[in-house]
Structures are given as C-alpha cells and as structure tokens.
mmCIF file of C-alpha atoms and ligand atoms in Angstrom:
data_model
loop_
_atom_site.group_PDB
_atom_site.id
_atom_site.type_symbol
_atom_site.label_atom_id
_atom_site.label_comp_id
_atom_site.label_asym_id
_atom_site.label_seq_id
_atom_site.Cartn_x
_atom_site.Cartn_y
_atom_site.Cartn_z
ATOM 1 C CA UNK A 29 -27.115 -41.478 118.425
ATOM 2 C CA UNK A 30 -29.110 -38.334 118.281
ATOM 3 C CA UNK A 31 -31.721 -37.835 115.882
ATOM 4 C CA UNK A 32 -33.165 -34.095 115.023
ATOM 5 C CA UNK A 33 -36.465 -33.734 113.634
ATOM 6 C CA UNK A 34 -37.136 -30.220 113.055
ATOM 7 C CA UNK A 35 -41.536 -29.335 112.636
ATOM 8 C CA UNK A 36 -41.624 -32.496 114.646
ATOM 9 C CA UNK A 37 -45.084 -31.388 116.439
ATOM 10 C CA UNK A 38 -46.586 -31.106 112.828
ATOM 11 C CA UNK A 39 -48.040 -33.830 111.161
ATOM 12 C CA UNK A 40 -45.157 -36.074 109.385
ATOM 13 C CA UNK A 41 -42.136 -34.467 111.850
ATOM 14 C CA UNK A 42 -44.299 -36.206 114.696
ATOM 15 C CA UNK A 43 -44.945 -39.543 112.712
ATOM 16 C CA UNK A 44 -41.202 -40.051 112.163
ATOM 17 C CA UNK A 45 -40.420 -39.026 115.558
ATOM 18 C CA UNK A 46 -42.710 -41.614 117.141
ATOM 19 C CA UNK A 47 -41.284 -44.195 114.613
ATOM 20 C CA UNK A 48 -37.760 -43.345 115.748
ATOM 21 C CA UNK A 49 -38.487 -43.586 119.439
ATOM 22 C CA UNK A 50 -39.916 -47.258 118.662
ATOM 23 C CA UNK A 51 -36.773 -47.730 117.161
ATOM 24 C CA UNK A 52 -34.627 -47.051 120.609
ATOM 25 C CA UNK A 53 -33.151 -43.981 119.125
ATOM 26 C CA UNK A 54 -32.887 -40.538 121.162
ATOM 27 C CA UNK A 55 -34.633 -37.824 119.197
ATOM 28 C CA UNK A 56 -34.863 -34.090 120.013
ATOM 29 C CA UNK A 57 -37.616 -31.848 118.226
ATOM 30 C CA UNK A 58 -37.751 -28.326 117.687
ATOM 31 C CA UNK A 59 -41.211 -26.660 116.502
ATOM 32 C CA UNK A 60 -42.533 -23.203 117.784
ATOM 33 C CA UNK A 61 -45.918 -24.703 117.445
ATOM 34 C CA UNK A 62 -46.878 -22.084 114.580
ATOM 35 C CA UNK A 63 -50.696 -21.220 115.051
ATOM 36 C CA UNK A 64 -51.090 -21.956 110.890
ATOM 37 C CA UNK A 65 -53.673 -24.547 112.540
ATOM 38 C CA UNK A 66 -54.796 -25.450 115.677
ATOM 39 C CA UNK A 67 -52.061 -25.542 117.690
ATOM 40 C CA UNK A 68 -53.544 -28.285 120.435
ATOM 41 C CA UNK A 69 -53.320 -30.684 117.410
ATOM 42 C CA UNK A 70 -49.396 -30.129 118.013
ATOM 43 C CA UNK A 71 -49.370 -30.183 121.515
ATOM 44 C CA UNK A 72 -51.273 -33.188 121.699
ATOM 45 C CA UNK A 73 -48.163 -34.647 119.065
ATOM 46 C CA UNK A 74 -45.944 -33.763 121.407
ATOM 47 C CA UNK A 75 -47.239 -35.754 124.025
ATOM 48 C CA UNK A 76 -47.720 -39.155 122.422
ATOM 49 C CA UNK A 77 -43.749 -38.875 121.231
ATOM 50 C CA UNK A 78 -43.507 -38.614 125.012
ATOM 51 C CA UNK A 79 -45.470 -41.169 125.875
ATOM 52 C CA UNK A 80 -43.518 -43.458 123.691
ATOM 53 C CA UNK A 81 -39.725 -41.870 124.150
ATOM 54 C CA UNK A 82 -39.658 -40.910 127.960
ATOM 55 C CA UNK A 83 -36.286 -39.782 128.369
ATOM 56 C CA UNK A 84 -34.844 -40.183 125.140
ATOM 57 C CA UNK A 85 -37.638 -37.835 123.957
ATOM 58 C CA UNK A 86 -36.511 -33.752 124.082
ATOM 59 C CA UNK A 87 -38.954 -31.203 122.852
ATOM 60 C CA UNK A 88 -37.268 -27.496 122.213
ATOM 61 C CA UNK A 89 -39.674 -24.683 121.642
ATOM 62 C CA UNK A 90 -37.943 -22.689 119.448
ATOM 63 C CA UNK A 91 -37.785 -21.707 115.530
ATOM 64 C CA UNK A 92 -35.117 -22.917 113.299
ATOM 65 C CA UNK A 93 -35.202 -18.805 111.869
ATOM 66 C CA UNK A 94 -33.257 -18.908 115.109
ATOM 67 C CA UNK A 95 -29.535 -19.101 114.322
ATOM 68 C CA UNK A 96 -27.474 -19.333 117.548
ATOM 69 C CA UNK A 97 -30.407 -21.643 118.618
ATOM 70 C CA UNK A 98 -29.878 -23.985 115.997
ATOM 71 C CA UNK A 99 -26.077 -23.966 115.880
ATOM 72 C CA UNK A 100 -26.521 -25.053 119.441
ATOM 73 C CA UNK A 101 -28.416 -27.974 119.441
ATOM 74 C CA UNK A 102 -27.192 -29.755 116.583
ATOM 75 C CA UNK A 103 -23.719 -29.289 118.244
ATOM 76 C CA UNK A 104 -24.863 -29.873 122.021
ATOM 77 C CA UNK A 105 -27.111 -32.875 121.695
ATOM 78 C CA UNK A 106 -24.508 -34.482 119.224
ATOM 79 C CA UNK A 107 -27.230 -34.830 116.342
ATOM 80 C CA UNK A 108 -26.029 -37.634 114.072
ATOM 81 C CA UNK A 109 -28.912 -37.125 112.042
ATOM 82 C CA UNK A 110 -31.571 -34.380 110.525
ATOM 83 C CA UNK A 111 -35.032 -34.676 109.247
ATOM 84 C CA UNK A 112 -35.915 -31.708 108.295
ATOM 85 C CA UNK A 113 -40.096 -32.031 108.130
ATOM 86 C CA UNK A 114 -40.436 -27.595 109.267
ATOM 87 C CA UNK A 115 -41.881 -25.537 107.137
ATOM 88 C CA UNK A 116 -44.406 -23.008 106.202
ATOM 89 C CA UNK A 117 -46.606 -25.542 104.066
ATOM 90 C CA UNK A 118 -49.270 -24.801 102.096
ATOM 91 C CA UNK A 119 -49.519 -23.383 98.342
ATOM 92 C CA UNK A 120 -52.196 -20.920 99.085
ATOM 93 C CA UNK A 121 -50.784 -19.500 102.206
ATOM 94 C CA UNK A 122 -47.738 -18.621 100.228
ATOM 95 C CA UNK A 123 -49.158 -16.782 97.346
ATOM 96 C CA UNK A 124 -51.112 -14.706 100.364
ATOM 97 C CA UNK A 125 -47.957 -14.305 102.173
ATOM 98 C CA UNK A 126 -45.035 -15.393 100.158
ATOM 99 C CA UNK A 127 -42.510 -13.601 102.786
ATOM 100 C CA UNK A 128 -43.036 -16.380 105.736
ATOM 101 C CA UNK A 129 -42.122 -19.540 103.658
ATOM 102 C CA UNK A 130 -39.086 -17.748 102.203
ATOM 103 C CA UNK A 131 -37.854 -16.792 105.986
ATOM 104 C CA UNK A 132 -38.779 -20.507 107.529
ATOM 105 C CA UNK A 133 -38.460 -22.834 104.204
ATOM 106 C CA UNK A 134 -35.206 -21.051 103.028
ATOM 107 C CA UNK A 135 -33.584 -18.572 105.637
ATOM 108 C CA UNK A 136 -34.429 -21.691 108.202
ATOM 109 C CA UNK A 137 -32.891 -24.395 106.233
ATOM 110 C CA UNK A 138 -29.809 -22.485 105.513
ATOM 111 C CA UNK A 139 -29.090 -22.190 109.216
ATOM 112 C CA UNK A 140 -29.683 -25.796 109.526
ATOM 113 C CA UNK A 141 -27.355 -26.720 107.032
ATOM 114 C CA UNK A 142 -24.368 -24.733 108.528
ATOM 115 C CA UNK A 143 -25.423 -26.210 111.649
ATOM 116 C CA UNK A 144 -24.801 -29.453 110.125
ATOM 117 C CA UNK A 145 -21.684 -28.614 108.816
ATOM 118 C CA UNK A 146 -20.050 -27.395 111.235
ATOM 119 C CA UNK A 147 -21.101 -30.353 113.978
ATOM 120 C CA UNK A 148 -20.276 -32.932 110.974
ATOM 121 C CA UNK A 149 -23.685 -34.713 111.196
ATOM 122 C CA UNK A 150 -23.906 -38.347 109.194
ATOM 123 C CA UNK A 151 -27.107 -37.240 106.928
ATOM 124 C CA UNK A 152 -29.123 -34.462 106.487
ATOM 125 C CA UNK A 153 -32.697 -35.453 104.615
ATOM 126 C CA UNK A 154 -34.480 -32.429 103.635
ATOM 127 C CA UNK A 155 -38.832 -32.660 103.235
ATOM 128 C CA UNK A 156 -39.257 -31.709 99.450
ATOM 129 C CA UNK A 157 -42.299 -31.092 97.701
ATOM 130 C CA UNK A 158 -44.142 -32.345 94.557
ATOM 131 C CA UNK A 159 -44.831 -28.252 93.888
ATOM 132 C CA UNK A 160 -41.102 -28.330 92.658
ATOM 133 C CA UNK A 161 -42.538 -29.310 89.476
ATOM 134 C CA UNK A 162 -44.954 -26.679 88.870
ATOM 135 C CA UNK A 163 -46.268 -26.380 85.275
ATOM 136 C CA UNK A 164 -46.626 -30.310 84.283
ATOM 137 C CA UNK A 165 -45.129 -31.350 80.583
ATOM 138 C CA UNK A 166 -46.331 -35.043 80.810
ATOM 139 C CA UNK A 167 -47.539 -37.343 83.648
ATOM 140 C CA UNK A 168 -45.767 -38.913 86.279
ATOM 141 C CA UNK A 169 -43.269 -37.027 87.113
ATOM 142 C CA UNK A 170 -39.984 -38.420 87.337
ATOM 143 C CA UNK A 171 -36.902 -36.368 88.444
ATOM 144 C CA UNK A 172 -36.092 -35.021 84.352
ATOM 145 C CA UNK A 173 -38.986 -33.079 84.095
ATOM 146 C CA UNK A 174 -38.324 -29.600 84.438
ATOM 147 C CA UNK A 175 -39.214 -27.242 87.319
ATOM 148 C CA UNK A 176 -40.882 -24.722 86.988
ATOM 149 C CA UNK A 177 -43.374 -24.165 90.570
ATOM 150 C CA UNK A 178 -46.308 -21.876 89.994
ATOM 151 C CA UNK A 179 -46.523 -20.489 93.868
ATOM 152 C CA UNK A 180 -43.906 -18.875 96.103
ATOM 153 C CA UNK A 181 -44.051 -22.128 98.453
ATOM 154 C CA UNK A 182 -42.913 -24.015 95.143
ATOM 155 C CA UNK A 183 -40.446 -21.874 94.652
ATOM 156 C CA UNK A 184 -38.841 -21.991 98.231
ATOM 157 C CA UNK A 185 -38.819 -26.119 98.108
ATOM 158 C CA UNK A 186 -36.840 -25.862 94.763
ATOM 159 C CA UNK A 187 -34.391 -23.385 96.793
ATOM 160 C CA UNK A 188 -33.999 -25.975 99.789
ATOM 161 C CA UNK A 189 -33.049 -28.784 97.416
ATOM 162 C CA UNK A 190 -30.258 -26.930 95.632
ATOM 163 C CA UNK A 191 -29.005 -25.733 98.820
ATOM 164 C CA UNK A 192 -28.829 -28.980 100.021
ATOM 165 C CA UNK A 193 -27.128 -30.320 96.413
ATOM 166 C CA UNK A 194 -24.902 -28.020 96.821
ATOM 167 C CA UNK A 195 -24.234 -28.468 100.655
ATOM 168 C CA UNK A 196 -22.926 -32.280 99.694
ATOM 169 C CA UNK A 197 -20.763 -31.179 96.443
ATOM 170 C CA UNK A 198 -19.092 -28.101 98.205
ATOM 171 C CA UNK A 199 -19.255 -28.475 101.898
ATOM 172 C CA UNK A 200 -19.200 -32.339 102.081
ATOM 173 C CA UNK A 201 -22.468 -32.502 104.460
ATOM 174 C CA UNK A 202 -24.917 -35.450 103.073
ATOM 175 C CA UNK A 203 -27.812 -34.722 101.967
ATOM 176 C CA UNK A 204 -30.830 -36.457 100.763
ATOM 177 C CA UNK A 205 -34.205 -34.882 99.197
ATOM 178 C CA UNK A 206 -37.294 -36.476 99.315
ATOM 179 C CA UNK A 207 -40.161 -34.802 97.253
ATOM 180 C CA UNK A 208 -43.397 -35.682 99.057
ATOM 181 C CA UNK A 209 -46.844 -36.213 97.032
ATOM 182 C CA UNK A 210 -49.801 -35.260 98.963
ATOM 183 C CA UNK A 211 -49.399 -36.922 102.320
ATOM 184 C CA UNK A 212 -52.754 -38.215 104.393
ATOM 185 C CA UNK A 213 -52.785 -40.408 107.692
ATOM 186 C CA UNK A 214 -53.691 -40.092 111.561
ATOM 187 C CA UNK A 215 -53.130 -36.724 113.203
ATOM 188 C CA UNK A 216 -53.040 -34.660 109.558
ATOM 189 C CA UNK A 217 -53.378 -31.146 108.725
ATOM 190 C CA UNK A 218 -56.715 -29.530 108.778
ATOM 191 C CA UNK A 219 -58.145 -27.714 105.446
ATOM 192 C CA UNK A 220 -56.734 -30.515 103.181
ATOM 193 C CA UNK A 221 -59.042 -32.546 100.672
ATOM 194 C CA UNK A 222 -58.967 -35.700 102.745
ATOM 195 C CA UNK A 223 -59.743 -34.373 106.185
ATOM 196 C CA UNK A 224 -62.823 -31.766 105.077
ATOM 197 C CA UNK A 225 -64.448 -34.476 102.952
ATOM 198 C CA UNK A 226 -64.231 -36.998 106.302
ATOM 199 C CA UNK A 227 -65.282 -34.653 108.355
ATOM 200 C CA UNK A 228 -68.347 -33.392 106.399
ATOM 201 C CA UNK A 229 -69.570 -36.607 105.234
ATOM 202 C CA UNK A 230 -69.358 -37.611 109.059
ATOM 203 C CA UNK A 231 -71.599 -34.594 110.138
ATOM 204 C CA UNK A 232 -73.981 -35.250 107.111
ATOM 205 C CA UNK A 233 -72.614 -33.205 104.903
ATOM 206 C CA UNK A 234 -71.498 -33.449 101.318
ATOM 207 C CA UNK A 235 -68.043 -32.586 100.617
ATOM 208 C CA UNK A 236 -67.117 -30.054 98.809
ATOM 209 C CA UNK A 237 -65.125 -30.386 95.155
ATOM 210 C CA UNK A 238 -62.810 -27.562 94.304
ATOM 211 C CA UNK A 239 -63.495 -27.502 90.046
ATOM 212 C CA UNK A 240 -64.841 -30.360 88.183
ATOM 213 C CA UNK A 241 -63.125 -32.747 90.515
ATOM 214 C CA UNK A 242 -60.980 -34.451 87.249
ATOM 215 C CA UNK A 243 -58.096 -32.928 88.437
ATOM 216 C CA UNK A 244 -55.578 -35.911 89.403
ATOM 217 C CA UNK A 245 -53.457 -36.370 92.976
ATOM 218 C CA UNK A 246 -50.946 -39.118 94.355
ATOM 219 C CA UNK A 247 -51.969 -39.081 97.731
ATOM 220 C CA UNK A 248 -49.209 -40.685 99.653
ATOM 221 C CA UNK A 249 -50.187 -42.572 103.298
ATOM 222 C CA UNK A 250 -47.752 -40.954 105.907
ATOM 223 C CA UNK A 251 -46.467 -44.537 107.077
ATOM 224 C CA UNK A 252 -44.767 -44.788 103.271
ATOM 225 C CA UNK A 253 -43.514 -41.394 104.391
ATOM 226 C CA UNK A 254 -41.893 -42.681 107.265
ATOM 227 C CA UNK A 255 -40.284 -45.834 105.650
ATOM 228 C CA UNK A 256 -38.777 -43.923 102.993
ATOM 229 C CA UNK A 257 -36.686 -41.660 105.875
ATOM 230 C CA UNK A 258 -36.236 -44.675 107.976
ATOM 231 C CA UNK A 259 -34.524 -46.312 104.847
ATOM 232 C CA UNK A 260 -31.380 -43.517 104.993
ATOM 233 C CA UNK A 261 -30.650 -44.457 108.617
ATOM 234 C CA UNK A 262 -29.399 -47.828 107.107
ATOM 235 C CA UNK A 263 -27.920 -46.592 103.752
ATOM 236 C CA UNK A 264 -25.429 -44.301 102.625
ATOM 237 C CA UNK A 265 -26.565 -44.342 98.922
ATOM 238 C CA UNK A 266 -28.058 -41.186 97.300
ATOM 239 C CA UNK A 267 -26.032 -38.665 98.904
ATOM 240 C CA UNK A 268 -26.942 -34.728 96.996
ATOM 241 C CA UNK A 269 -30.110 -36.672 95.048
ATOM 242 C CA UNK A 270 -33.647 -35.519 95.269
ATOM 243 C CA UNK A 271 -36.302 -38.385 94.201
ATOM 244 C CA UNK A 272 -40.156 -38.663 94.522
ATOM 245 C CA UNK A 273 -41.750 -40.301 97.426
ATOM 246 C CA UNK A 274 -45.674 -40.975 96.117
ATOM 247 C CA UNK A 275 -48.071 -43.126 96.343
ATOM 248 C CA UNK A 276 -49.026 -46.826 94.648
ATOM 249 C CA UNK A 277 -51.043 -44.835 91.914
ATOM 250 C CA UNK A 278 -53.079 -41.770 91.537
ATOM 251 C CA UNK A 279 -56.711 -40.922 91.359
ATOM 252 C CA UNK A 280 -58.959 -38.225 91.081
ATOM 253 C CA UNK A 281 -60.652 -36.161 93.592
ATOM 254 C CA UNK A 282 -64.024 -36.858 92.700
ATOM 255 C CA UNK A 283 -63.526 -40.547 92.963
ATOM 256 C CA UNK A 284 -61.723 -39.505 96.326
ATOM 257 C CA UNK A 285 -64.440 -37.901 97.681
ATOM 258 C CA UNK A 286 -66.677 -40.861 96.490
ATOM 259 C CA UNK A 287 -64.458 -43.487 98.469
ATOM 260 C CA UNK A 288 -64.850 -41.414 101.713
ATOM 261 C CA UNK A 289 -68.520 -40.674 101.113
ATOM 262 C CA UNK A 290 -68.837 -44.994 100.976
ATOM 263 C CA UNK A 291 -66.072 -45.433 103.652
ATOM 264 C CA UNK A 292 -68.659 -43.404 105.834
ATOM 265 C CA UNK A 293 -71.524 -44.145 104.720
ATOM 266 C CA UNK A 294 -72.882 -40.758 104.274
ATOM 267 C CA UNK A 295 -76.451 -40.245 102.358
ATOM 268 C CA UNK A 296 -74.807 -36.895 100.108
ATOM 269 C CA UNK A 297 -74.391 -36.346 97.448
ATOM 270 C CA UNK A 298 -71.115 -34.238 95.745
ATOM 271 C CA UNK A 299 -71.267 -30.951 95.848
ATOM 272 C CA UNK A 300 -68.735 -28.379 93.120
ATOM 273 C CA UNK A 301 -67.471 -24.960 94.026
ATOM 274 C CA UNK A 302 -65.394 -22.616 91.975
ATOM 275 C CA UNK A 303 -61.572 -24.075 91.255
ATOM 276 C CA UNK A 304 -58.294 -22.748 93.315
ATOM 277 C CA UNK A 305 -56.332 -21.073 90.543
ATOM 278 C CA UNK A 306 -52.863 -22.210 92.858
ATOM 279 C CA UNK A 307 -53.599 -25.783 93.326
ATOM 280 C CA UNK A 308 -51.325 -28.410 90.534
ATOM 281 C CA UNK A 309 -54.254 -29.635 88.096
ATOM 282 C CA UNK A 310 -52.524 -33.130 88.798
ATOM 283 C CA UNK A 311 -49.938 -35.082 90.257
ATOM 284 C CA UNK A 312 -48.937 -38.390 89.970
ATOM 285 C CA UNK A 313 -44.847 -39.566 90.637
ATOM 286 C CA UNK A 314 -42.493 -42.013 89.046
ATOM 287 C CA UNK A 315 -40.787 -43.670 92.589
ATOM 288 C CA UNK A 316 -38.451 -45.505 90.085
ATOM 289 C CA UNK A 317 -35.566 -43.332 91.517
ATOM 290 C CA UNK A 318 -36.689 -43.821 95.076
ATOM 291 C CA UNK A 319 -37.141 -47.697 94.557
ATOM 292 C CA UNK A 320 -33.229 -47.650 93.076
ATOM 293 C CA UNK A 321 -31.653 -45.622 95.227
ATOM 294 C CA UNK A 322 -33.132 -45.972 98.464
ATOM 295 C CA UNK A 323 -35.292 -49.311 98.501
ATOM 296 C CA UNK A 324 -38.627 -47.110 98.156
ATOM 297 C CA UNK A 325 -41.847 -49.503 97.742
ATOM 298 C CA UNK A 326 -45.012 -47.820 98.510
ATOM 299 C CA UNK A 327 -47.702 -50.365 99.874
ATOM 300 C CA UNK A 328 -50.733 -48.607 101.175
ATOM 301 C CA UNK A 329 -53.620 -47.631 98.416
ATOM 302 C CA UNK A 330 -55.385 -45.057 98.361
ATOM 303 C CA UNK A 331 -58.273 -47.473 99.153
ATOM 304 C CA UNK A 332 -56.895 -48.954 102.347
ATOM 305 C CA UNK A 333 -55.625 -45.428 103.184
ATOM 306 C CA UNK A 334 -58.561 -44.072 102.907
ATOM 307 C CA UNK A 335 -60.161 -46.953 105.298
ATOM 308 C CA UNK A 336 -57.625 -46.594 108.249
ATOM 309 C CA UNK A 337 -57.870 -42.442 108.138
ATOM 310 C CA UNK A 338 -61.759 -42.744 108.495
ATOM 311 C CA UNK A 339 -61.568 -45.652 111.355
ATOM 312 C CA UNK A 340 -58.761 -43.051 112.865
ATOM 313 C CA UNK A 341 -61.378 -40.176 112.251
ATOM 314 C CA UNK A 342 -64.194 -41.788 113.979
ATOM 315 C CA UNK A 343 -62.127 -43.157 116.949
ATOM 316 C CA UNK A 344 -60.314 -39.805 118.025
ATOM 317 C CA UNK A 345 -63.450 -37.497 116.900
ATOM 318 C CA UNK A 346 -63.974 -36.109 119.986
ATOM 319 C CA UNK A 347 -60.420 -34.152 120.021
ATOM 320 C CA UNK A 348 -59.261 -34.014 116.536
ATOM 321 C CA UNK A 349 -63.041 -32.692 114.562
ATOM 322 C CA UNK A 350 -63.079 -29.792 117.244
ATOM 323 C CA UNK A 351 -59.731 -28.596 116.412
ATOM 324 C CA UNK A 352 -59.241 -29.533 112.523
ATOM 325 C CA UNK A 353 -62.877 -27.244 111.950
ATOM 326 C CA UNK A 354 -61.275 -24.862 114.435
ATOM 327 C CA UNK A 355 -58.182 -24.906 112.052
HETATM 328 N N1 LIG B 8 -48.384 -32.915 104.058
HETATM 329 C C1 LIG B 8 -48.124 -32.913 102.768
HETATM 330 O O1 LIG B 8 -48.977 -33.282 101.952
HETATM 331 C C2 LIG B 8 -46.779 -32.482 102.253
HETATM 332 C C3 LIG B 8 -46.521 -32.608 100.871
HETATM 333 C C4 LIG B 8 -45.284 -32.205 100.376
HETATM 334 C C5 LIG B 8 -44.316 -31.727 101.241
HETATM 335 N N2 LIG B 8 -44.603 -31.601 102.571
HETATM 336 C C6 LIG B 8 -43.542 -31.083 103.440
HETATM 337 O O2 LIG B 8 -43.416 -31.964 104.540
HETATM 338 C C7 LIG B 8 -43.029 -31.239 105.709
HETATM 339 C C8 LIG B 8 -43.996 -31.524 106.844
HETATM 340 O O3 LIG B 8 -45.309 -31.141 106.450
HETATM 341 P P1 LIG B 8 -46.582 -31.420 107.375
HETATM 342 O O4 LIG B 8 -47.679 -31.797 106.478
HETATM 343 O O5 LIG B 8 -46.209 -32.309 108.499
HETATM 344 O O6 LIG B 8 -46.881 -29.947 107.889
HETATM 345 P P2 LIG B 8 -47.113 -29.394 109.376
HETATM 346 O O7 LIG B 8 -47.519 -27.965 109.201
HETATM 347 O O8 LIG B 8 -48.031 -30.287 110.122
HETATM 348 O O9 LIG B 8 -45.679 -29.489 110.018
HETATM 349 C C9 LIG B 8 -44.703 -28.494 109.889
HETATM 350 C C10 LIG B 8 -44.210 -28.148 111.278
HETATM 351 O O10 LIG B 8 -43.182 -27.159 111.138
HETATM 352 C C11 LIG B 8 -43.307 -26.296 112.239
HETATM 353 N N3 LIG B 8 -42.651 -25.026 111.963
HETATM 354 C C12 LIG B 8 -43.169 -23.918 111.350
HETATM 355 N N4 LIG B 8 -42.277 -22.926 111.400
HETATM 356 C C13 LIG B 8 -41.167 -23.408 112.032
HETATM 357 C C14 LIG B 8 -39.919 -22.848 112.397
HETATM 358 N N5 LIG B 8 -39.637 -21.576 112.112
HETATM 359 N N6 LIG B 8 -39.029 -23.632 113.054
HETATM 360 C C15 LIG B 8 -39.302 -24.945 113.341
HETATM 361 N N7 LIG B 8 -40.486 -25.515 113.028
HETATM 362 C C16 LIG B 8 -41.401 -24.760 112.377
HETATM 363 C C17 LIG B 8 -44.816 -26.113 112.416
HETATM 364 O O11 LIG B 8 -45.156 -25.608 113.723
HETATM 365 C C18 LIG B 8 -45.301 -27.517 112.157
HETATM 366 O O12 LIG B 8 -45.450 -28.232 113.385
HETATM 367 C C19 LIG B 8 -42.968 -29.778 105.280
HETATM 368 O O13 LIG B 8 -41.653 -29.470 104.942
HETATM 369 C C20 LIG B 8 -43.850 -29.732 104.045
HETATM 370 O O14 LIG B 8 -43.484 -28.671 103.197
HETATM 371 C C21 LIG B 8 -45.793 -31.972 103.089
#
C-alpha cells in the first residue's frame, strides 16, 4: 500500500513521511523544493526519509500545478492514500503575492483530487488551516464558528476544504480535513515565532515581540500532527468533515518568548516592535470534534514542546541556524 505525501520535503509532509516509513509502509513524495526558505533545509528532509525508507522511499521532483504529472503517479504507484501537507504557507506571503497560493493551494489541490478520483484512492486528508476562521467571534474555535479569513492564504484553505466536502458528497472520493493550529517541532520553518526567538536568545539576543505580545496562539507540537493523520489510516470515520487539530491549551507570545528565553538561558531581556496587521490576534481550538471523530488527544505542552525544540536547536545548530537565518 502506497502512501502519497505531497510538500513532503517541507516541514510536517517530511515528519509524516518518516513516521510512515517506521510504519513499513511505501511512501512516494512529490515537492519541487520551492526556494520560500532555504531549500537545503528540504534537501536535507529528503534524505533522512531515505535513510529510514530505503527502497520503499520515492522522492519525485515535481509540482502538483503539474496535471499530467499528478494524474500519473497517483495512478502508477497505486496510491492508496494522500496527505496532502503542499502548499504556499504563510499569511504574509499571500497578501504580498496572493496569485501563488491560489495556483498551488487551490489549482494544485484540484488536480489532486481528480487524480484521486479517477485512481479510486481509500482517503484523501487535506492540511487545513486555523486562518479558515479569520475574524474571531468568541474563543476556541470549534467547527460552528463562522469563516470569514482575513488574508488570501485564508481564503485558499477555506477553498481546499469545500472542494474536498464536496469531492466525498458528489464524486464519492474520501476526504478528511484537518485544520492545523500553529505547528512547531524539529526541522520547522524559518521566520516563525518559535524558531527566531530560539535562535536569538541562543546568539545573545533578545527576541523580538510583534505588538504587545498579549495576542494568544495554540501552538501545536508536530508529533500531535502526525498522530492525528496516522489515526485515518486505521479509521474510516469522518469522511467530508473538517475538525481542528491544536494544541493541549494556548498561551501568549510574550509568555512564549519568556519560556524560550529560560529554556536557554539567555541574559535578555524582551524586546517590542510594531504589530503585523495580517497575523490572527489569537487562536486557540476546541479538538472536541477531532477527539470524537478521529480519537484526537493532544499530549505535548507547550512547555515540554518548547524543551525538546530547544535541545533539537542546540544539537543540529551547526546546519539548521545557518540556513533558518539564511531563510
Ligand atoms: N506549519 C504550520 O504552522 C501550519 C499551520 C496550519 C496549516 N499548515 C499547513 O500544513 C501544510 C504543511 O506546512 P509546513 O509548515 O510543513 O510548510 P512547508 O513550507 O515546510 O511545507 C510545504 C511544502 O510544500 C512544497 N510545495 C510548494 N509548492 C508545491 C507544489 N506546487 N507542489 C508540491 N509541493 C509544493 C514546498 O516545497 C514545501 O516543501 C501546508 O498545507 C500548510 O498550509 C501549516
């Protein structure tokens, strides 16, 4: 049984691939190793899913914008399975340039869904967003509240979910959302909160708060991430749903930055710069769906998170500071 992960050199598509090839499973990427951030951090992915998968590992270069290319591997490599982790991500990229997240986030996942279709894949689990909420009416969010995203990235989540709704009520293909909430772990993005604060405190520096640092985030350990896809290998429940996939509680960034300033040990103190007019003020989710439906229990806190990033930080320094301040 084939497993695709599509952005698998990113950050979460390479987590789930490793945790798939410890599973025994055969899983075949496709990524074209976008430069949106040092693209050595991906390569360097690539080669630890390697490492663990040998031969049942298959890395395509190649962009899911790509429509004959897609149609052909989920039909040639008899892909049971799709986790779709590719995307354009990033809310202030896509108010910048709002026409790349609409051509990979929507254009992209439309091809993938035919794709799926037409090979008759088992499940097709589609990387949502906590921007689908957009303008908050009350705190957490559970799946009710409406949606209404405030950036074109936002926007082109919502779009993906629907599609993939209405890919399991009209063309029978089954389909599963999960709306991450601010993911952080080994190997992750450059230029988010977690990984500038680390990386300044580390070099002496005091990390820099965005606004008066009370604004609110569910920051969600990636190996949560991962348990919550793992869970719809074994289940058939949920099929057309989209549920939240956060984190054990939320906190703010201030008192972020303050954990990783004691988690290193840094002598700083905080520093404030003018706010990001795109960023969600807060974010917090209601898993209750998640924990029905699919088994969801979050277990790492933001605490412990926040420990195993920084040991992870100071162990692969060498490699990853270079290329996240390159990023
Ligand atoms: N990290 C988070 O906090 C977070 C939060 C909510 C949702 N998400 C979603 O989770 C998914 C994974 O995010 P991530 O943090 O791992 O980001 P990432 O940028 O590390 O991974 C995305 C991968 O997609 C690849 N990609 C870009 N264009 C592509 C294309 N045309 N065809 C195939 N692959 C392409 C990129 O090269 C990259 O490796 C995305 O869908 C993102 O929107 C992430």
């Amino acid at each position: 049984m084939t497993v695709l992960v599509t952005g698998g050199a990113g950050f979460i598509g390479s987590h789930l691939a490793e945790a798939f090839l410890e599973d025994g499973r055969e899983v075949v990427v496709i990524d074209p190793l976008d430069p949106y951030y040092d693209t050595d951090i991906k390569r360097r992915n690539i080669d630890r899913c390697r490492s663990v998968g040998g031969d049942r590992y298959e890395f395509v270069d190649g962009s899911i914008t790509d429509e004959a290319l897609v149609r052909d591997l989920v039909s040639s490599r008899d892909v049971e399975y799709v986790f779709h982790q590719a995307a354009q991500a990033g809310v202030r990229t896509s108010v910048e340039n709002p026409k790349k997240p609409h051509e990979i986030n929507t254009t992209g996942l439309l091809n993938l869904l035919l794709a799926a279709e037409e090979a008759g894949v088992e499940r097709f689990v589609n990387a949502s967003s906590s921007s689908v909420y957009g303008e908050m009416e009350y705190l957490p969010y559970d799946e009710d509240h409406q949606n209404v995203p405030q950036s074109p990235y936002g926007v082109t989540k919502l779009t993906a979910e629907h599609y993939c709704r209405v890919w399991t009520d009209v063309y029978d293909v089954p389909t599963v959302s999960l709306r991450y909430f601010t993911v952080y772990g080994p190997r992750m993005r450059p230029n988010m909160a977690i990984t500038n604060f680390t990386s300044r405190c580390l070099n002496g520096e005091p990390p820099v708060i965005y606004g008066d640092g009370q604004q609110t985030r569910d920051f969600t350990y990636v190996d949560d991430i991962v348990e919550a896809n793992r869970s719809l290998l074994e289940t058939d429940a949920a099929d057309g749903e989209a549920m939240n996939v956060g984190s054990t509680g939320n906190i703010t960034i201030e008192e972020l930055a303050e954990h990783i300033v004691e988690e290193t040990g840094a002598d700083v103190d905080l520093e404030y710069a003018e706010a990001k007019e795109a960023d969600a003020r807060h974010t917090h989710a209601d898993v209750s769906k998640a924990t029905d439906l699919i088994g969801y229990e979050p277990t790492t806190t933001i605490r412990e998170g926040v420990s195993r990033f920084v040991d992870w930080y100071r162990e692969n320094r060498d490699w990853y500071e270079p290329l996240v301040l390159n990023s």
